[in-house]
Amino acid sequence: MTNKHTRDDWEALADKEAKGADLSRETPEGIRLKTVYGPGGVAHIDSGYPGLPPYTRGPYATMYAGRPWTIRQYAGFSTAEESNAFYRRNLKAGQKGLSVAFDLATHRGYDSDHPRVAGDVGKAGVAIDSVEDMKLLFDGIPLDKMSVSMTMNGAVLPIMAFFIVAGEEQGVERVKLTGTIQNDILKEFAVRNTYIYPPEPSMRIVSDIIAFCAAEMPKFNSISISGYHMHEAGATAVQELAYTLADGMEYVRCAIADGLDIDDFAPRLSFFFGIGMNLFMEIAKLRAARTLWARIMTDLGAKSEKSKLLRTHCQTSGVSLTEQDPYNNIVRTTVEALAAVLGGTQSLHTNSFDEAIALPTDFSARIARNTQLILAEESGVTAVADPLGGSWYVEALTRELEDKAWALIEEVEQHGGMTKAVAEGLPKHRIEEAAAERAAKVDTGETVIVGVNRYRLEDEPHLDILEVDNAKVRAGQIARLEKMRSGRDETKARAALDALEAGAKAPPRNGEGDQAQLGGGDRAEHSPPSAASAAATSPLGGGSNLLALAVDCARARCSLGEISDALERAFGRYHTNPEPVRGIYGKRSDARWSEAVEGTQRVADRLGRKPRILVAKMGQDGHDRGANLVSSAFGDLGFEVIAGPLFQTPRETAAMAVEKDVDVVGASSLAAGHKTLIPELIAALKEAGRADIKVVAGGVIPPQDYAMLRKAGVQAIFGPGTNLADAADEVLRLLGHNKPPMDEAAE
């Protein structure tokens, strides 16, 4: 029987059902979604087949029917021994690969005994100070059989060196090592901020690692170009897609300029995307990424089809996890994991439901891991390659993402490439604007978050959380460092460090050192390159390969901090100051926001000036999305906002608060250092005679810690999901505005 109905019939029916209303929706990416998609909109689109150019439908012909994605869990906490035990339990339970999370001290190139990291050791990842720690981390885990992914960028040289030497001493030649090192420094300067050195030498490090791995570690992915941290910072799908691929273009050009043949290293490049809650948008994002990368690599001169394949790891969103009604996060993670799989990821990490509050427990990690196992074993999604291929909606959405992302890539190219675009602050500013736009819509309820701004529970469930004894971990790490140093050949260790420093001061292999310099920062203790360097040269040829020299340091039992210090003497340490966006929150016109604006003005009238707040990020946590949102919102309300520099100690924050004569310090915490850092800040303010300065705290702070912080002197606590107008009311109340205190549940 023939269906004689036409599109006109459907439009008439749709208009009748909509009663004249426009039911189309515009996404944060600026894509106007229709209520229905048909064949007419995709008649010109041919996505081909999986495994064939342009690889829209997947990098491999049979996809998961031939080989399921690798099930990973990103984990690391406390000590190498405890992380090792966690890994071994997970591997026994079905996990197929390891993804290592390092603590913030390690990321920033500090040994655990450094005074700047007292509150960070072991708190948000595993502390790795030496090759001895790395050997313990993989004890009983055969490195010739296990794929290891390591999220490391700033201290990438010592971490890679420790991994290589740990393999050697396990009896595994480096040619057999498999896995991925992130090694993506551009996105650190744009959003994540766990950099150490200035951009020019940082790009040299990236290139040296690519060269070393291409020559000596053919099974190892020398870089994982990461959009995940852009996603977490608030990027839209278009921004994440465009800026990630633009970063990839920059790394490829850097390696080519360093004398490498594109087809020698490009097949070992990999990507890393975040997966959010818009199911079809995320599926289309991965399909568009493959299509665009094939185009980009062809344009850059790749001849091998393997060079044109975009292979990616994905992680479900951390920013979508909520402290409120946290069991909802299990559902969110499942939706996001399904999107990653339907989009064709090669490996996947699923977040645990309690990670908006603390590090995952064994209980929550098991649920996260089993989410993947159930998708792989029970859902049937592995049977067919790209099951959504040919969907009118998915194909149209993929093409729209391609076009919009390409426009952003062309804008970056017009700025001279991603390094120069980052220097001008282009990606960072755009991403921060998108983050503020979304946060404001969540505050007003325009964007619904179940359990946060709608369908909220009256009583939140109590959760058992994983707690790390930071002082105990640090003491153990210091003891191990002392033992290692006392037992090594000091002459060999010093010679290796001197050779590394000299190699870092020598010109790079191409002798040009022409990578663009990022603006907005300074080089502390910077030493210019020395042409007279007597650095040892690598068998890789052409100059001093820094990874080869770092491996010599690792064998000589030099510590991570010592290796980083040697590089810092050559390169300097990079610093920036946050510059939050303005005017986004100011667009709000709802009653709650108007009340907060009026309250701010009343306090300003009483003080004779704007109320003054210092937004502080203490410790080595560079994730500044929350701090930037607070700075943006309070600035738009009428506060004078001092955005404190990243990586301050509590005493440095206290000194700045006194110098700027602020009324309030807002301490932003994400990486579990609040129990150490915030009490130290309050004590330092008292010592300075300014106990009158109010201290409030916000971020990922478990409710179990609220009483301890209040006892220490914290006067208000704002957990994830707090409406910033409510937070402003509480701060204004502390400053004398006659508003009743926030309800406990709102914290």
XYZ file of C-alpha atoms in Angstrom:
747
model
C 0.000 0.000 0.000
C 1.518 3.338 -1.035
C 1.797 6.219 1.437
C 0.467 9.241 -0.498
C 0.950 11.781 2.245
C 3.335 14.649 1.408
C 5.606 16.992 3.306
C 2.835 19.585 3.003
C 0.514 17.203 4.854
C 3.078 16.803 7.614
C 3.673 20.553 7.918
C -0.064 21.167 8.215
C -0.342 18.515 10.919
C 2.719 19.868 12.774
C 1.351 23.427 12.680
C -1.958 22.215 14.041
C -0.288 20.314 16.901
C 1.999 23.227 17.711
C -0.925 25.658 17.564
C 1.234 28.210 15.810
C 4.164 27.994 18.267
C 7.737 27.624 17.019
C 8.919 24.366 18.601
C 12.389 24.451 17.059
C 15.263 24.862 19.503
C 18.623 26.556 19.273
C 21.544 24.751 20.877
C 24.500 26.440 22.632
C 26.406 25.745 19.405
C 24.065 28.073 17.523
C 22.420 25.198 15.648
C 18.688 25.593 15.089
C 17.126 22.138 15.475
C 14.029 21.304 13.481
C 11.266 19.243 15.037
C 11.697 16.580 12.372
C 14.311 15.655 9.765
C 13.654 14.013 6.428
C 15.521 12.813 3.344
C 15.447 16.198 1.633
C 17.920 17.752 4.054
C 20.569 15.072 3.587
C 20.211 14.201 -0.094
C 23.616 15.784 -0.827
C 25.431 14.022 2.054
C 27.383 10.821 1.433
C 29.151 9.584 4.574
C 30.474 6.468 2.871
C 31.313 3.353 4.879
C 33.193 2.630 8.111
C 36.908 2.159 7.514
C 36.950 4.172 4.281
C 37.640 7.892 3.664
C 36.493 10.291 4.967
C 36.017 7.948 7.989
C 32.853 9.732 9.164
C 31.327 6.372 10.032
C 34.333 5.022 11.904
C 38.068 4.340 11.476
C 37.623 0.586 11.017
C 35.381 -1.399 8.656
C 33.850 -3.723 11.258
C 34.235 -1.475 14.305
C 33.069 -3.116 17.547
C 31.899 -6.279 15.812
C 35.579 -7.016 15.249
C 36.994 -5.477 18.413
C 35.070 -3.714 21.195
C 36.336 -0.435 22.579
C 38.910 -0.570 25.401
C 37.272 -0.254 28.803
C 39.377 2.091 30.928
C 39.068 3.679 34.348
C 40.940 6.936 34.948
C 42.243 6.465 38.454
C 45.066 7.290 40.783
C 45.060 8.397 44.370
C 47.194 8.486 47.452
C 50.273 6.285 47.034
C 51.594 4.133 44.212
C 50.882 1.032 46.305
C 47.216 1.909 46.880
C 46.698 2.872 43.233
C 48.335 -0.391 42.142
C 45.962 -2.391 44.329
C 43.001 -0.466 42.869
C 44.198 -1.144 39.307
C 44.646 -4.847 39.943
C 41.158 -5.173 41.419
C 39.658 -3.383 38.414
C 41.594 -5.431 35.871
C 40.384 -8.604 37.548
C 36.811 -7.276 37.295
C 36.920 -6.646 33.537
C 38.820 -3.441 32.910
C 41.058 -3.729 29.823
C 43.438 -0.775 30.080
C 44.896 1.574 32.669
C 44.463 5.345 32.736
C 46.670 6.998 35.331
C 45.662 10.141 37.223
C 48.604 11.927 38.825
C 48.346 14.276 41.776
C 48.709 18.014 41.253
C 52.183 18.214 42.762
C 53.368 15.735 40.128
C 51.590 17.616 37.322
C 53.324 20.835 38.276
C 56.813 19.318 38.546
C 57.215 19.374 42.328
C 58.478 16.581 44.536
C 56.258 15.732 47.487
C 58.701 17.391 49.909
C 58.367 20.823 48.255
C 56.754 23.365 50.632
C 54.375 24.692 47.933
C 52.531 21.378 47.632
C 51.904 20.411 51.247
C 48.126 20.345 50.711
C 48.155 18.662 47.293
C 50.171 15.458 47.682
C 48.099 12.378 46.895
C 44.776 14.250 47.004
C 43.540 14.248 43.399
C 45.735 11.557 41.923
C 48.733 9.385 42.684
C 51.996 10.955 43.860
C 54.932 9.935 41.642
C 58.295 11.346 42.693
C 60.686 8.857 41.111
C 61.138 5.738 39.029
C 60.765 3.752 42.253
C 57.205 5.067 42.605
C 56.499 4.207 38.961
C 57.748 0.647 39.470
C 55.428 0.256 42.460
C 52.526 1.696 40.452
C 52.835 -1.125 37.897
C 54.012 -3.879 40.204
C 52.562 -7.186 38.977
C 51.105 -5.523 35.855
C 53.025 -6.683 32.747
C 53.808 -3.599 30.691
C 54.318 -5.644 27.513
C 50.680 -6.769 27.697
C 48.854 -3.811 29.277
C 47.990 -0.580 27.469
C 48.728 2.375 29.758
C 47.272 5.850 29.263
C 48.837 8.671 31.286
C 47.305 12.117 31.652
C 50.399 14.256 31.941
C 51.467 17.463 30.223
C 53.597 19.771 32.361
C 55.952 17.188 33.891
C 55.684 14.950 30.852
C 59.439 14.366 30.459
C 60.130 12.830 33.888
C 56.894 10.819 33.827
C 57.671 9.347 30.404
C 61.242 8.661 31.498
C 60.084 6.886 34.667
C 57.640 4.785 32.631
C 60.323 3.759 30.134
C 62.828 2.842 32.856
C 60.165 1.017 34.893
C 59.528 -1.066 31.779
C 63.239 -1.717 31.314
C 63.616 -2.881 34.905
C 60.544 -5.077 34.495
C 62.296 -6.669 31.515
C 60.141 -4.979 28.865
C 61.925 -3.281 25.977
C 60.561 0.133 25.084
C 59.563 -1.050 21.600
C 56.940 -3.260 23.274
C 55.378 -0.538 25.442
C 51.837 0.344 24.411
C 49.543 3.147 25.484
C 49.267 6.922 25.295
C 50.813 9.967 26.920
C 48.653 13.098 26.782
C 51.524 15.533 26.059
C 49.047 18.238 24.932
C 50.439 21.504 26.266
C 48.435 23.965 24.148
C 45.173 23.121 25.884
C 46.927 23.662 29.225
C 47.635 27.272 28.281
C 44.048 27.614 27.027
C 42.001 26.043 29.828
C 43.536 23.548 32.267
C 46.632 25.426 33.437
C 48.869 22.573 34.630
C 51.761 23.976 32.619
C 55.274 24.528 33.979
C 57.440 26.141 31.296
C 56.750 28.909 28.772
C 55.111 27.935 25.483
C 58.158 27.943 23.188
C 60.193 25.366 25.139
C 56.992 23.490 26.002
C 56.342 22.978 22.300
C 59.916 21.749 21.924
C 59.232 19.131 24.604
C 56.139 17.977 22.700
C 58.139 17.655 19.496
C 61.003 15.781 21.191
C 58.588 13.229 22.636
C 56.928 12.729 19.253
C 60.363 12.210 17.676
C 61.548 9.803 20.380
C 58.408 7.680 20.211
C 58.404 7.612 16.410
C 61.970 6.264 16.470
C 61.949 4.023 19.532
C 58.390 3.303 20.734
C 56.379 2.400 17.609
C 53.402 1.015 19.561
C 53.048 4.023 21.843
C 50.871 7.076 21.109
C 53.126 10.072 21.667
C 50.331 12.610 22.096
C 46.644 12.621 22.967
C 45.190 15.854 21.665
C 42.602 16.699 24.257
C 39.268 18.429 23.891
C 38.075 16.948 27.181
C 39.435 19.762 29.306
C 37.896 22.339 26.969
C 34.580 20.522 27.453
C 35.052 20.638 31.228
C 35.900 24.341 31.064
C 32.547 25.006 29.381
C 33.244 24.755 25.641
C 30.364 24.030 23.311
C 30.611 20.970 21.062
C 31.665 23.209 18.159
C 34.370 24.925 20.212
C 35.723 21.651 21.581
C 35.782 20.136 18.111
C 37.408 23.103 16.374
C 40.013 24.025 18.956
C 41.050 20.408 19.528
C 41.643 19.837 15.827
C 43.418 23.200 15.566
C 45.743 22.063 18.373
C 46.396 18.890 16.394
C 47.287 20.901 13.302
C 49.772 22.931 15.337
C 51.514 19.852 16.714
C 51.777 18.290 13.264
C 53.289 21.458 11.822
C 55.696 21.693 14.757
C 56.912 18.126 14.182
C 57.251 18.698 10.434
C 59.256 21.878 11.093
C 61.482 19.795 13.351
C 62.374 17.592 10.427
C 59.979 14.683 10.901
C 58.092 13.079 8.029
C 54.350 13.358 8.619
C 53.648 9.705 7.842
C 56.340 8.565 10.284
C 54.572 9.995 13.337
C 50.964 10.842 12.423
C 49.634 7.260 12.748
C 50.506 7.391 16.480
C 48.609 10.622 17.176
C 45.419 10.134 19.159
C 42.612 12.320 20.478
C 40.607 12.656 23.678
C 37.100 14.116 23.767
C 34.649 14.833 26.554
C 31.124 13.483 26.169
C 28.226 15.514 27.510
C 24.509 15.030 27.921
C 23.241 15.991 24.445
C 23.182 12.452 23.072
C 22.946 13.119 19.342
C 25.181 16.194 19.444
C 27.986 14.144 21.006
C 27.545 11.310 18.485
C 27.706 13.818 15.637
C 30.746 15.509 17.191
C 32.859 12.341 16.992
C 31.700 11.658 13.418
C 32.527 15.237 12.399
C 35.930 15.033 14.090
C 36.951 12.072 11.952
C 35.756 13.734 8.756
C 37.585 16.991 9.447
C 40.810 15.337 10.582
C 41.004 13.311 7.364
C 40.610 16.580 5.431
C 43.207 18.376 7.564
C 45.834 15.646 7.284
C 45.355 15.401 3.528
C 45.873 19.161 3.257
C 49.025 18.922 5.421
C 50.522 16.389 3.028
C 49.820 12.992 4.576
C 49.984 10.176 2.035
C 49.279 7.173 4.259
C 45.630 6.518 5.072
C 46.716 5.544 8.588
C 47.861 9.140 9.086
C 44.351 10.353 8.287
C 42.537 8.165 10.827
C 41.302 9.982 13.914
C 41.342 7.515 16.784
C 40.006 8.750 20.094
C 39.579 8.012 23.744
C 36.494 9.511 25.390
C 35.507 10.274 28.959
C 32.044 10.991 30.230
C 31.559 14.525 31.481
C 32.720 15.551 34.923
C 30.986 18.912 34.758
C 27.591 17.237 34.230
C 27.921 15.390 37.555
C 25.957 16.967 40.403
C 26.507 16.981 44.130
C 22.727 17.126 44.599
C 20.836 13.826 44.255
C 24.078 12.152 43.110
C 22.559 8.808 42.116
C 21.172 10.672 39.092
C 24.796 10.747 37.919
C 24.639 7.008 37.174
C 21.972 7.731 34.565
C 23.895 10.695 33.184
C 27.050 8.635 32.790
C 25.103 5.876 31.025
C 23.643 8.329 28.494
C 27.080 9.841 27.860
C 28.774 6.430 27.543
C 26.151 5.364 24.993
C 26.818 8.530 22.991
C 30.566 7.807 22.951
C 29.985 4.247 21.762
C 27.456 5.200 19.076
C 29.906 7.902 17.988
C 32.649 5.314 17.514
C 35.198 5.857 20.305
C 38.210 3.512 20.536
C 38.392 3.560 24.323
C 36.216 4.935 27.088
C 36.337 5.992 30.717
C 33.096 6.315 32.652
C 33.008 8.653 35.654
C 31.765 7.463 39.022
C 28.576 8.964 40.426
C 30.298 10.440 43.501
C 33.031 12.367 41.682
C 31.244 15.704 42.116
C 31.935 15.216 45.823
C 35.177 13.265 46.209
C 37.411 10.626 44.662
C 35.520 7.468 43.636
C 35.158 4.577 46.049
C 35.480 0.943 44.973
C 31.668 0.760 45.100
C 31.080 3.715 42.779
C 33.943 2.712 40.448
C 32.396 -0.747 40.033
C 29.090 0.788 38.895
C 30.947 3.040 36.438
C 32.955 0.142 35.018
C 29.916 -2.144 34.806
C 28.094 0.550 32.842
C 30.549 -0.106 30.025
C 30.438 -3.870 30.441
C 26.642 -3.855 30.193
C 26.750 -1.698 27.063
C 29.356 -3.997 25.522
C 27.863 -7.329 26.548
C 24.093 -6.809 26.835
C 22.903 -3.866 24.754
C 23.660 -5.177 21.249
C 25.415 -1.969 20.176
C 28.574 -3.855 19.156
C 26.865 -5.902 16.454
C 26.713 -3.240 13.727
C 29.266 -0.615 12.697
C 27.863 2.933 12.968
C 24.237 1.885 13.587
C 23.054 5.493 13.260
C 24.669 5.979 9.860
C 22.013 7.216 7.457
C 19.869 8.746 10.199
C 18.546 11.937 8.641
C 18.996 13.815 11.905
C 22.477 12.480 12.750
C 23.812 13.016 9.229
C 22.464 16.588 9.067
C 23.784 17.381 12.550
C 27.199 15.955 11.666
C 27.422 18.222 8.629
C 26.336 21.301 10.607
C 29.028 20.619 13.209
C 31.618 20.166 10.465
C 30.723 23.509 8.891
C 30.636 25.472 12.139
C 33.848 23.911 13.446
C 35.610 24.561 10.151
C 34.650 28.228 10.379
C 36.314 28.429 13.822
C 39.401 26.601 12.525
C 39.660 29.112 9.680
C 39.420 31.928 12.229
C 42.313 30.371 14.170
C 44.302 30.077 10.940
C 43.698 33.765 10.233
C 45.286 34.513 13.621
C 48.400 32.610 12.553
C 47.633 29.204 14.051
C 46.611 27.912 17.439
C 49.705 29.024 19.350
C 49.150 32.634 18.329
C 45.394 32.361 18.869
C 46.020 31.106 22.393
C 48.537 33.924 22.876
C 45.782 36.398 22.090
C 43.408 34.619 24.464
C 40.918 33.795 21.714
C 39.930 30.197 22.657
C 40.020 30.865 26.400
C 37.790 33.927 26.126
C 35.279 32.181 23.868
C 35.100 29.115 26.118
C 34.691 31.203 29.275
C 31.848 33.139 27.635
C 30.114 29.854 26.747
C 30.587 28.578 30.310
C 29.093 31.737 31.783
C 26.150 31.646 29.355
C 25.328 28.083 30.403
C 25.785 28.725 34.133
C 23.474 31.731 33.989
C 20.804 29.651 32.233
C 21.113 26.947 34.880
C 20.714 29.572 37.598
C 17.510 30.889 36.022
C 16.147 27.411 35.275
C 16.143 27.920 31.513
C 18.522 24.947 31.344
C 17.099 22.164 33.514
C 19.339 20.040 35.741
C 17.273 17.354 37.438
C 17.777 17.396 41.182
C 19.481 20.803 41.107
C 17.147 23.469 39.738
C 14.120 21.220 39.267
C 12.741 18.112 41.045
C 15.083 18.744 43.967
C 15.062 16.467 47.006
C 14.230 17.920 50.384
C 16.775 15.664 52.086
C 19.940 14.652 50.274
C 21.215 11.089 50.798
C 24.372 10.565 52.843
C 27.232 9.097 50.824
C 30.295 7.263 52.011
C 33.260 8.967 50.378
C 36.900 8.112 49.842
C 39.140 10.204 52.070
C 42.891 10.508 51.565
C 45.104 11.251 54.587
C 47.241 13.869 52.877
C 49.716 14.243 55.752
C 50.313 10.498 55.961
C 50.790 10.147 52.201
C 53.206 13.080 52.095
C 55.262 11.738 54.991
C 55.572 8.376 53.243
C 56.594 9.989 49.959
C 59.229 12.128 51.680
C 60.684 9.073 53.409
C 60.876 7.209 50.083
C 62.550 10.191 48.406
C 65.151 10.397 51.162
C 65.878 6.672 50.887
C 66.293 6.881 47.111
C 68.611 9.884 47.271
C 70.765 8.371 49.985
C 71.249 5.170 47.987
C 72.084 6.589 44.555
C 75.398 7.505 42.956
C 75.287 11.247 43.471
C 77.968 11.908 40.860
C 75.994 10.070 38.164
C 72.763 11.801 39.199
C 74.343 15.252 39.056
C 75.998 14.536 35.698
C 72.673 13.399 34.225
C 70.899 16.526 35.479
C 73.664 18.779 34.166
C 73.424 17.095 30.751
C 69.657 17.626 30.713
C 70.019 21.301 31.616
C 72.671 21.782 28.949
C 70.505 19.978 26.397
C 67.575 22.221 27.263
C 69.740 25.318 26.766
C 70.987 24.058 23.397
C 69.092 25.083 20.257
C 66.348 22.659 19.176
C 67.093 20.237 16.358
C 65.990 22.594 13.602
C 68.048 25.354 15.221
C 65.265 27.877 14.789
C 63.179 27.867 17.969
C 60.558 29.855 16.113
C 57.396 28.775 17.913
C 55.209 31.759 18.738
C 55.458 33.044 22.290
C 52.271 33.256 24.317
C 51.409 36.587 25.836
C 49.940 37.419 29.212
C 52.704 35.822 31.243
C 56.298 36.190 32.269
C 59.322 33.972 32.508
C 60.681 33.781 36.026
C 64.401 33.063 36.240
C 64.638 32.602 32.468
C 68.028 31.725 31.018
C 68.610 32.248 27.279
C 69.711 29.267 25.184
C 73.439 28.645 25.184
C 75.044 27.879 21.851
C 78.082 26.598 23.735
C 76.102 23.839 25.404
C 77.990 20.583 25.819
C 74.834 18.530 26.031
C 74.895 14.896 25.083
C 73.140 14.183 21.821
C 70.534 11.536 21.204
C 70.880 8.763 18.653
C 67.719 10.272 17.168
C 70.035 12.739 15.500
C 70.192 16.454 14.870
C 70.466 17.665 18.457
C 69.692 16.943 22.096
C 66.465 15.002 22.524
C 65.140 15.961 25.926
C 63.293 12.688 26.541
C 66.458 10.684 25.861
C 68.309 12.860 28.382
C 65.465 12.531 30.915
C 65.650 8.722 30.625
C 69.323 8.957 31.655
C 68.217 11.007 34.683
C 65.602 8.424 35.615
C 68.148 5.605 35.445
C 70.411 7.633 37.750
C 67.517 7.908 40.228
C 66.952 11.634 39.823
C 63.572 12.715 41.170
C 60.719 14.324 39.265
C 61.352 17.638 41.014
C 65.074 17.538 40.228
C 64.435 16.844 36.544
C 61.839 19.625 36.423
C 64.196 22.033 38.205
C 66.946 21.337 35.669
C 64.540 22.229 32.861
C 63.274 25.261 34.760
C 66.822 26.604 35.067
C 66.957 26.558 31.275
C 63.387 27.554 30.429
C 61.966 29.456 33.402
C 58.527 28.876 34.954
C 55.463 30.372 33.309
C 52.887 32.516 35.120
C 49.572 34.083 34.124
C 46.834 36.075 35.820
C 43.142 35.236 35.274
C 41.041 37.726 33.318
C 37.388 36.698 33.815
C 34.828 37.613 31.191
C 32.388 40.432 31.866
C 28.830 41.163 30.865
C 27.450 37.627 30.468
C 25.719 37.346 33.858
C 24.727 40.989 33.574
C 22.270 39.986 30.849
C 20.113 38.278 33.492
C 16.884 40.110 34.268
C 15.161 37.665 36.625
C 13.932 38.749 40.053
C 16.621 36.855 41.992
C 19.393 38.581 40.062
C 17.775 42.003 40.388
C 17.530 41.536 44.166
C 21.226 40.667 44.341
C 22.154 43.737 42.271
C 20.100 45.948 44.589
C 21.664 44.330 47.670
C 25.152 44.937 46.286
C 24.323 48.586 45.737
C 23.011 48.967 49.311
C 26.228 47.513 50.723
C 28.243 49.782 48.418
C 26.283 52.796 49.671
C 27.006 51.817 53.281
C 30.715 51.194 52.650
C 31.162 54.245 50.445
C 32.703 52.018 47.758
C 32.039 48.763 45.949
C 32.297 45.669 48.156
C 35.637 44.006 47.420
C 36.173 40.244 46.973
C 39.343 38.281 46.259
C 38.610 35.058 44.365
C 41.479 32.742 45.273
C 42.820 29.505 43.787
C 45.284 28.043 46.266
C 47.452 24.995 45.786
C 48.400 23.489 42.446
C 44.896 23.016 41.026
C 44.674 24.825 37.694
C 40.999 24.066 36.986
C 39.597 27.580 37.229
C 36.142 27.317 35.665
C 34.355 27.758 38.996
C 36.581 30.616 40.121
C 36.118 32.388 36.783
C 32.344 32.007 36.945
C 32.269 33.493 40.451
C 34.517 36.364 39.371
C 32.351 37.032 36.317
C 29.066 36.937 38.221
C 30.203 39.058 41.183
C 31.778 41.594 38.835
C 28.499 41.937 36.951
C 26.637 42.323 40.255
C 28.720 45.380 41.133
C 31.508 43.955 43.308
C 35.109 44.978 42.825
C 36.650 41.605 42.008
C 40.314 40.764 42.421
C 40.976 37.540 40.523
C 43.918 36.007 42.344
C 46.696 34.318 40.359
C 46.741 30.544 40.147
C 48.894 28.348 42.379
C 49.135 30.643 45.395
C 50.036 29.398 48.849
C 47.622 30.308 51.664
C 50.108 32.885 52.973
C 50.418 34.493 49.540
C 46.631 34.702 49.297
C 46.415 36.242 52.772
C 49.082 38.817 51.881
C 47.186 39.774 48.717
C 43.918 40.058 50.650
C 45.549 42.442 53.120
C 47.314 44.437 50.405
C 44.088 44.882 48.404
C 42.067 45.551 51.583
C 39.317 43.144 50.551
C 36.145 42.470 52.500
C 35.863 38.806 51.526
C 38.099 36.026 50.249
C 36.291 33.396 48.187
C 38.432 30.246 48.188
C 37.693 27.951 45.240
C 38.440 24.259 45.789
C 38.196 21.432 43.301
C 41.016 19.044 44.103
C 40.414 18.099 47.751
C 43.006 20.442 49.248
C 40.452 22.523 51.144
C 40.976 20.846 54.533
C 44.605 21.961 54.565
C 44.702 25.142 52.511
C 41.672 27.076 53.763
C 42.437 26.757 57.504
C 45.997 27.901 56.728
C 44.591 30.947 54.942
C 42.412 31.873 57.921
C 45.352 31.457 60.308
C 47.528 33.670 58.090
C 44.868 36.406 58.019
C 44.691 36.330 61.825
C 48.475 36.573 62.073
C 48.352 39.608 59.780
C 45.820 41.260 62.090
C 42.981 40.974 59.576
C 40.654 38.418 61.115
C 37.853 40.784 60.032
C 38.257 39.648 56.406
C 35.528 37.080 55.783
C 36.462 33.741 54.233
C 33.915 31.762 52.220
C 34.547 28.532 50.309
C 33.096 27.003 47.176
C 33.594 24.071 44.854
C 33.840 20.322 45.295
C 33.659 20.081 49.075
C 32.031 16.999 50.634
C 29.220 17.877 53.067
C 31.076 15.790 55.663
C 33.761 18.500 55.698
C 31.438 21.454 56.266
C 31.540 21.280 60.073
C 35.337 21.140 60.117
C 35.607 24.158 57.816
C 33.087 26.168 59.835
C 34.999 25.376 62.999
C 38.147 26.652 61.296
C 36.381 29.949 60.589
C 34.812 29.580 57.143
C 31.631 31.676 57.202
C 29.784 30.254 54.188
C 30.159 27.202 51.959
C 28.804 26.929 48.424
C 28.729 23.473 46.879
C 28.425 22.598 43.178
C 25.164 23.812 41.669
C 24.751 26.791 43.995
C 22.813 29.597 42.304
C 25.275 32.482 42.190
C 22.549 34.979 43.060
C 21.991 32.971 46.273
C 25.736 32.936 46.913
C 25.845 36.700 46.467
C 22.987 37.136 48.958
C 24.927 35.164 51.564
C 28.115 37.158 50.994
C 26.133 40.411 51.197
C 24.566 39.239 54.456
C 28.063 38.708 55.858
C 28.865 42.278 54.840
C 25.874 43.688 56.691
C 23.030 43.404 54.195
C 19.942 42.486 56.260
C 19.005 39.289 54.416
C 18.319 36.045 56.311
C 21.008 33.342 56.055
C 20.886 30.828 53.244
C 18.997 27.663 53.931
C 21.416 24.889 54.811
C 20.220 22.834 51.840
C 21.241 25.595 49.444
C 24.852 25.063 50.394
